[in-house]
Amino acid sequence: MSMLEVETDTLGRPVELYYEDVGYGFPVVLTHGWPLDHAMWEAQAAELLDRGCRVITFDRRGFGRSSQSQGSYNYNRFADDLAMLLDALDLRDVTLVGYSMGVGEIIRYMARHLGQRVGRLALISGVAPSLAKSSTDVGGVDEATFDRMDTELREDRFAFTAWYANELFEGCQEPTVSRATKDWIQSQIHRAATESMLAGIQLLRETDFSEDLRAIVNMPTLVVHGHADRIAPIAATSARLADALPNCVFKAYDDAPHGLFVTHARELAADLLELVKSPPNVTLPAAKV
């Protein structure tokens, strides 16, 4: 459990990222979703560690135990923070795993930092190429939904948190997610800064990664999404992402909601291990669609 200083703010105060670096072997870096933190990866991290991986998880600025940094919540900054973490730990041939908003962070890193130190990618329940409804993505999330999320977060942060913890698992048939698990999800959201949460809604509303995707066309990539995802509908996100990455492996989990890191924890861990232990720059096994 460590802190990495990535910059100083306008008052000269350090901006630090909280990270955990555990184990030995194949390096795997996992980036969390909005508005969660590194703890979301608990099940996958345990399995990766048991199978001979070095697992690095961290909290994005403004989330978890990392510093709040007013006015600095954007994908370029997130990508630069990730680059500093990889450099500070001198990681090589990394398997970079992103979930939800973390997928956007990884894609921006690959474009902005030319994929340095990375050997493989896993893009889980992502928001790319874009999440918002548009003329090219009619199945995306509409403006009214983003407006409602913004309003409800401002009016009652804790009611919003409870709603989101439920929405993560809506559409899931089996297994049933316990109240205790939803409380665990809420505890992560409570650690986030309200400003970073609001900024995240705006980023999800306005960011299109179509141009950035050119940087990862030739990178061994696993794309995973749930058919029952109500937060980032599969047709608007990962189905389009897989089309843009013709050499990727695309696995769509039946009945899986956005929170498939809980509901399909073992299946996801197995798929990540298969990716981690594959040689770099080779064609992966056939997709499960």
Tab-separated table of C-alpha atoms in Angstrom:
chain	number	residue	atom	x	y	z
A	1	MET	CA	0.000	0.000	0.000
A	2	SER	CA	1.776	3.125	-1.252
A	3	MET	CA	1.299	6.656	-2.522
A	4	LEU	CA	2.766	8.059	-5.744
A	5	GLU	CA	3.064	11.821	-6.213
A	6	VAL	CA	2.048	12.684	-9.775
A	7	GLU	CA	2.075	16.499	-9.578
A	8	THR	CA	1.524	19.471	-7.303
A	9	ASP	CA	-1.579	21.634	-7.426
A	10	THR	CA	-1.688	25.418	-7.818
A	11	LEU	CA	-1.035	25.848	-4.094
A	12	GLY	CA	1.985	23.577	-4.173
A	13	ARG	CA	0.245	20.655	-2.469
A	14	PRO	CA	1.101	17.139	-3.688
A	15	VAL	CA	-1.427	15.229	-5.773
A	16	GLU	CA	-0.959	11.554	-4.932
A	17	LEU	CA	-2.302	8.265	-6.245
A	18	TYR	CA	-2.950	5.437	-3.840
A	19	TYR	CA	-1.857	2.056	-5.200
A	20	GLU	CA	-1.325	-1.528	-4.102
A	21	ASP	CA	1.414	-3.679	-5.651
A	22	VAL	CA	1.263	-7.325	-4.605
A	23	GLY	CA	2.806	-10.562	-5.814
A	24	TYR	CA	5.411	-11.593	-8.360
A	25	GLY	CA	5.303	-12.696	-11.977
A	26	PHE	CA	3.220	-11.463	-14.894
A	27	PRO	CA	2.418	-7.769	-14.234
A	28	VAL	CA	-1.280	-6.897	-14.389
A	29	VAL	CA	-2.542	-3.339	-13.818
A	30	LEU	CA	-6.276	-2.939	-13.198
A	31	THR	CA	-8.085	0.399	-13.537
A	32	HIS	CA	-11.430	0.865	-11.842
A	33	GLY	CA	-14.766	2.198	-13.026
A	34	TRP	CA	-16.741	5.302	-12.119
A	35	PRO	CA	-17.442	5.995	-9.278
A	36	LEU	CA	-15.727	3.002	-7.638
A	37	ASP	CA	-12.103	2.459	-6.575
A	38	HIS	CA	-9.389	-0.207	-6.592
A	39	ALA	CA	-11.343	-2.421	-4.156
A	40	MET	CA	-13.791	-3.432	-6.910
A	41	TRP	CA	-11.136	-5.854	-8.247
A	42	GLU	CA	-10.990	-7.925	-5.044
A	43	ALA	CA	-12.115	-11.234	-6.569
A	44	GLN	CA	-10.062	-10.952	-9.758
A	45	ALA	CA	-6.943	-9.764	-7.907
A	46	ALA	CA	-7.064	-12.791	-5.583
A	47	GLU	CA	-7.319	-15.204	-8.493
A	48	LEU	CA	-4.547	-13.513	-10.461
A	49	LEU	CA	-2.260	-13.594	-7.416
A	50	ASP	CA	-2.951	-17.283	-6.873
A	51	ARG	CA	-1.969	-17.990	-10.474
A	52	GLY	CA	1.419	-16.311	-10.449
A	53	CYS	CA	0.730	-12.683	-11.340
A	54	ARG	CA	1.967	-9.413	-9.927
A	55	VAL	CA	-1.193	-7.365	-9.388
A	56	ILE	CA	-1.255	-3.571	-9.268
A	57	THR	CA	-4.476	-1.753	-8.447
A	58	PHE	CA	-4.852	1.973	-7.812
A	59	ASP	CA	-7.355	4.736	-7.180
A	60	ARG	CA	-7.857	7.351	-9.881
A	61	ARG	CA	-7.404	10.936	-8.653
A	62	GLY	CA	-10.538	12.079	-6.854
A	63	PHE	CA	-11.555	8.517	-5.966
A	64	GLY	CA	-10.779	6.127	-3.141
A	65	ARG	CA	-7.713	7.102	-1.141
A	66	SER	CA	-6.095	9.199	-3.873
A	67	SER	CA	-5.902	12.985	-3.670
A	68	GLN	CA	-8.700	15.267	-4.688
A	69	SER	CA	-7.471	17.752	-7.271
A	70	GLN	CA	-9.873	20.517	-8.199
A	71	GLY	CA	-10.413	21.061	-11.911
A	72	SER	CA	-8.134	18.244	-13.080
A	73	TYR	CA	-10.574	15.458	-13.861
A	74	ASN	CA	-10.164	14.646	-17.557
A	75	TYR	CA	-8.998	11.677	-19.606
A	76	ASN	CA	-5.673	13.218	-20.591
A	77	ARG	CA	-4.787	13.706	-16.943
A	78	PHE	CA	-5.943	10.201	-16.062
A	79	ALA	CA	-3.792	8.766	-18.863
A	80	ASP	CA	-0.775	10.758	-17.713
A	81	ASP	CA	-1.260	9.523	-14.128
A	82	LEU	CA	-1.352	5.952	-15.417
A	83	ALA	CA	1.853	6.550	-17.393
A	84	MET	CA	3.593	7.834	-14.268
A	85	LEU	CA	2.515	4.761	-12.310
A	86	LEU	CA	3.825	2.356	-14.965
A	87	ASP	CA	7.088	4.284	-15.165
A	88	ALA	CA	7.536	4.556	-11.387
A	89	LEU	CA	7.155	0.791	-10.979
A	90	ASP	CA	9.219	0.134	-14.140
A	91	LEU	CA	6.612	-2.314	-15.415
A	92	ARG	CA	7.150	-4.092	-18.746
A	93	ASP	CA	4.941	-6.283	-20.927
A	94	VAL	CA	1.985	-5.229	-18.798
A	95	THR	CA	-1.512	-6.611	-19.168
A	96	LEU	CA	-3.612	-3.485	-18.769
A	97	VAL	CA	-7.175	-4.123	-17.612
A	98	GLY	CA	-9.871	-1.455	-17.589
A	99	TYR	CA	-13.461	-1.517	-16.421
A	100	SER	CA	-16.178	0.937	-17.529
A	101	MET	CA	-14.631	4.424	-17.340
A	102	GLY	CA	-11.263	2.711	-16.905
A	103	VAL	CA	-11.594	1.447	-20.482
A	104	GLY	CA	-11.599	5.045	-21.685
A	105	GLU	CA	-8.585	5.793	-19.514
A	106	ILE	CA	-6.654	2.888	-21.064
A	107	ILE	CA	-7.596	3.782	-24.632
A	108	ARG	CA	-6.504	7.376	-24.071
A	109	TYR	CA	-3.243	6.116	-22.536
A	110	MET	CA	-2.551	3.955	-25.577
A	111	ALA	CA	-3.101	6.903	-27.920
A	112	ARG	CA	-1.381	9.554	-25.822
A	113	HIS	CA	1.582	7.462	-24.638
A	114	LEU	CA	1.890	5.166	-27.651
A	115	GLY	CA	1.207	2.020	-25.664
A	116	GLN	CA	4.536	2.094	-23.899
A	117	ARG	CA	5.170	-0.817	-21.502
A	118	VAL	CA	1.936	-2.594	-22.517
A	119	GLY	CA	1.726	-6.083	-24.002
A	120	ARG	CA	-2.015	-6.847	-23.800
A	121	LEU	CA	-5.317	-5.136	-23.083
A	122	ALA	CA	-8.577	-6.196	-21.456
A	123	LEU	CA	-11.509	-3.818	-21.918
A	124	ILE	CA	-14.366	-4.777	-19.583
A	125	SER	CA	-17.919	-3.328	-19.621
A	126	GLY	CA	-16.473	-0.304	-21.382
A	127	VAL	CA	-17.832	3.081	-22.406
A	128	ALA	CA	-15.986	3.149	-25.739
A	129	PRO	CA	-16.176	4.178	-28.500
A	130	SER	CA	-18.790	6.433	-26.850
A	131	LEU	CA	-21.639	6.181	-24.385
A	132	ALA	CA	-23.948	9.063	-25.296
A	133	LYS	CA	-26.693	8.694	-27.886
A	134	SER	CA	-25.778	10.318	-31.209
A	135	SER	CA	-26.482	10.089	-34.919
A	136	THR	CA	-23.921	7.267	-35.138
A	137	ASP	CA	-24.914	5.578	-31.859
A	138	VAL	CA	-28.685	5.634	-31.528
A	139	GLY	CA	-28.599	2.978	-28.813
A	140	GLY	CA	-26.515	5.092	-26.458
A	141	VAL	CA	-27.530	6.864	-23.266
A	142	ASP	CA	-29.724	9.908	-23.858
A	143	GLU	CA	-29.123	13.434	-22.578
A	144	ALA	CA	-32.031	13.227	-20.155
A	145	THR	CA	-30.382	10.320	-18.328
A	146	PHE	CA	-27.117	12.207	-17.882
A	147	ASP	CA	-29.058	15.281	-16.722
A	148	ARG	CA	-30.994	13.211	-14.184
A	149	MET	CA	-27.808	11.614	-12.824
A	150	ASP	CA	-26.198	15.035	-12.432
A	151	THR	CA	-29.249	16.486	-10.682
A	152	GLU	CA	-29.796	13.553	-8.340
A	153	LEU	CA	-26.132	13.423	-7.357
A	154	ARG	CA	-26.181	17.130	-6.490
A	155	GLU	CA	-29.457	16.912	-4.566
A	156	ASP	CA	-28.803	13.752	-2.518
A	157	ARG	CA	-25.440	12.121	-3.005
A	158	PHE	CA	-26.263	9.211	-0.696
A	159	ALA	CA	-29.593	8.359	-2.320
A	160	PHE	CA	-27.822	8.473	-5.676
A	161	THR	CA	-25.156	6.103	-4.337
A	162	ALA	CA	-27.797	3.609	-3.206
A	163	TRP	CA	-29.499	3.804	-6.615
A	164	TYR	CA	-26.243	3.199	-8.456
A	165	ALA	CA	-25.336	0.199	-6.278
A	166	ASN	CA	-28.646	-1.370	-7.326
A	167	GLU	CA	-28.380	-0.332	-10.974
A	168	LEU	CA	-24.992	-2.067	-11.318
A	169	PHE	CA	-26.750	-5.407	-10.981
A	170	GLU	CA	-30.115	-4.748	-12.635
A	171	GLY	CA	-30.848	-7.232	-15.400
A	172	CYS	CA	-28.929	-10.024	-13.678
A	173	GLN	CA	-30.905	-13.225	-13.237
A	174	GLU	CA	-28.413	-15.381	-11.334
A	175	PRO	CA	-26.672	-15.255	-8.984
A	176	THR	CA	-28.549	-12.940	-6.645
A	177	VAL	CA	-26.384	-10.102	-5.334
A	178	SER	CA	-26.570	-9.734	-1.566
A	179	ARG	CA	-27.393	-6.576	0.340
A	180	ALA	CA	-23.954	-6.832	1.943
A	181	THR	CA	-22.312	-6.717	-1.485
A	182	LYS	CA	-24.296	-3.628	-2.429
A	183	ASP	CA	-23.241	-2.023	0.857
A	184	TRP	CA	-19.624	-2.764	-0.105
A	185	ILE	CA	-20.183	-1.033	-3.446
A	186	GLN	CA	-21.667	1.988	-1.658
A	187	SER	CA	-18.681	2.168	0.680
A	188	GLN	CA	-16.422	2.616	-2.346
A	189	ILE	CA	-18.590	5.357	-3.816
A	190	HIS	CA	-18.651	7.189	-0.485
A	191	ARG	CA	-14.875	7.588	-0.698
A	192	ALA	CA	-15.109	9.492	-3.993
A	193	ALA	CA	-15.124	13.292	-4.162
A	194	THR	CA	-18.411	14.793	-5.336
A	195	GLU	CA	-16.544	16.979	-7.842
A	196	SER	CA	-14.825	13.983	-9.427
A	197	MET	CA	-18.144	12.144	-9.636
A	198	LEU	CA	-19.827	15.091	-11.362
A	199	ALA	CA	-16.870	15.506	-13.711
A	200	GLY	CA	-17.124	11.823	-14.529
A	201	ILE	CA	-20.746	12.192	-15.624
A	202	GLN	CA	-19.706	14.973	-17.986
A	203	LEU	CA	-16.834	12.913	-19.386
A	204	LEU	CA	-19.146	9.969	-19.988
A	205	ARG	CA	-21.551	12.321	-21.745
A	206	GLU	CA	-19.091	14.053	-24.063
A	207	THR	CA	-16.123	11.775	-24.843
A	208	ASP	CA	-15.766	9.813	-28.080
A	209	PHE	CA	-12.725	7.526	-28.355
A	210	SER	CA	-13.095	6.643	-32.022
A	211	GLU	CA	-9.868	8.365	-33.042
A	212	ASP	CA	-7.920	6.996	-30.066
A	213	LEU	CA	-8.807	3.432	-31.049
A	214	ARG	CA	-6.367	3.563	-33.942
A	215	ALA	CA	-3.556	3.186	-31.399
A	216	ILE	CA	-4.653	-0.308	-30.327
A	217	VAL	CA	-5.682	-2.016	-33.562
A	218	ASN	CA	-2.650	-4.337	-33.467
A	219	MET	CA	-2.525	-4.917	-29.699
A	220	PRO	CA	-3.753	-8.310	-28.362
A	221	THR	CA	-7.074	-7.258	-26.850
A	222	LEU	CA	-9.884	-8.928	-24.940
A	223	VAL	CA	-13.269	-7.178	-24.919
A	224	VAL	CA	-15.863	-8.364	-22.360
A	225	HIS	CA	-19.386	-7.062	-21.829
A	226	GLY	CA	-22.711	-8.243	-20.443
A	227	HIS	CA	-25.820	-8.623	-22.573
A	228	ALA	CA	-27.925	-7.291	-19.671
A	229	ASP	CA	-25.825	-4.174	-19.029
A	230	ARG	CA	-28.217	-1.262	-18.392
A	231	ILE	CA	-25.579	1.349	-17.561
A	232	ALA	CA	-23.459	0.942	-20.696
A	233	PRO	CA	-25.665	-0.945	-23.190
A	234	ILE	CA	-23.629	-3.492	-25.118
A	235	ALA	CA	-24.934	-2.531	-28.559
A	236	ALA	CA	-23.859	1.074	-28.033
A	237	THR	CA	-20.446	0.304	-26.555
A	238	SER	CA	-18.472	-2.934	-26.717
A	239	ALA	CA	-20.251	-4.330	-29.782
A	240	ARG	CA	-19.139	-1.213	-31.684
A	241	LEU	CA	-15.728	-1.383	-30.027
A	242	ALA	CA	-15.229	-4.960	-31.220
A	243	ASP	CA	-16.163	-3.916	-34.761
A	244	ALA	CA	-13.464	-1.229	-34.594
A	245	LEU	CA	-10.901	-3.798	-33.392
A	246	PRO	CA	-11.257	-6.692	-35.846
A	247	ASN	CA	-8.426	-8.701	-34.239
A	248	CYS	CA	-9.805	-8.565	-30.701
A	249	VAL	CA	-11.487	-11.390	-28.805
A	250	PHE	CA	-15.041	-10.332	-27.943
A	251	LYS	CA	-16.811	-12.229	-25.160
A	252	ALA	CA	-20.409	-11.300	-24.393
A	253	TYR	CA	-21.666	-12.828	-21.136
A	254	ASP	CA	-25.290	-13.938	-21.146
A	255	ASP	CA	-27.488	-12.188	-18.533
A	256	ALA	CA	-24.511	-10.250	-17.152
A	257	PRO	CA	-25.178	-6.720	-15.844
A	258	HIS	CA	-22.699	-3.845	-15.708
A	259	GLY	CA	-21.410	-5.191	-12.388
A	260	LEU	CA	-20.207	-8.460	-13.896
A	261	PHE	CA	-16.989	-8.224	-11.862
A	262	VAL	CA	-19.230	-9.455	-9.015
A	263	THR	CA	-21.876	-11.575	-10.729
A	264	HIS	CA	-19.443	-13.301	-13.107
A	265	ALA	CA	-16.297	-12.943	-11.006
A	266	ARG	CA	-14.840	-16.390	-11.689
A	267	GLU	CA	-15.577	-16.352	-15.394
A	268	LEU	CA	-13.965	-12.942	-15.750
A	269	ALA	CA	-10.891	-14.006	-13.746
A	270	ALA	CA	-10.452	-17.078	-15.955
A	271	ASP	CA	-10.674	-14.997	-19.124
A	272	LEU	CA	-8.160	-12.495	-17.751
A	273	LEU	CA	-5.729	-15.289	-16.859
A	274	GLU	CA	-5.994	-16.723	-20.357
A	275	LEU	CA	-5.081	-13.314	-21.751
A	276	VAL	CA	-2.276	-12.627	-19.250
A	277	LYS	CA	-0.479	-15.875	-20.013
A	278	SER	CA	-0.737	-15.592	-23.786
A	279	PRO	CA	2.440	-14.498	-25.620
A	280	PRO	CA	2.426	-10.813	-26.627
A	281	ASN	CA	1.473	-9.809	-30.164
A	282	VAL	CA	-0.193	-13.070	-31.090
A	283	THR	CA	-3.734	-13.935	-32.150
A	284	LEU	CA	-5.833	-15.003	-29.166
A	285	PRO	CA	-8.335	-17.893	-29.176
A	286	ALA	CA	-11.625	-17.481	-30.998
A	287	ALA	CA	-14.225	-15.182	-29.491
A	288	LYS	CA	-17.326	-16.217	-27.578
A	289	VAL	CA	-20.086	-13.916	-28.805
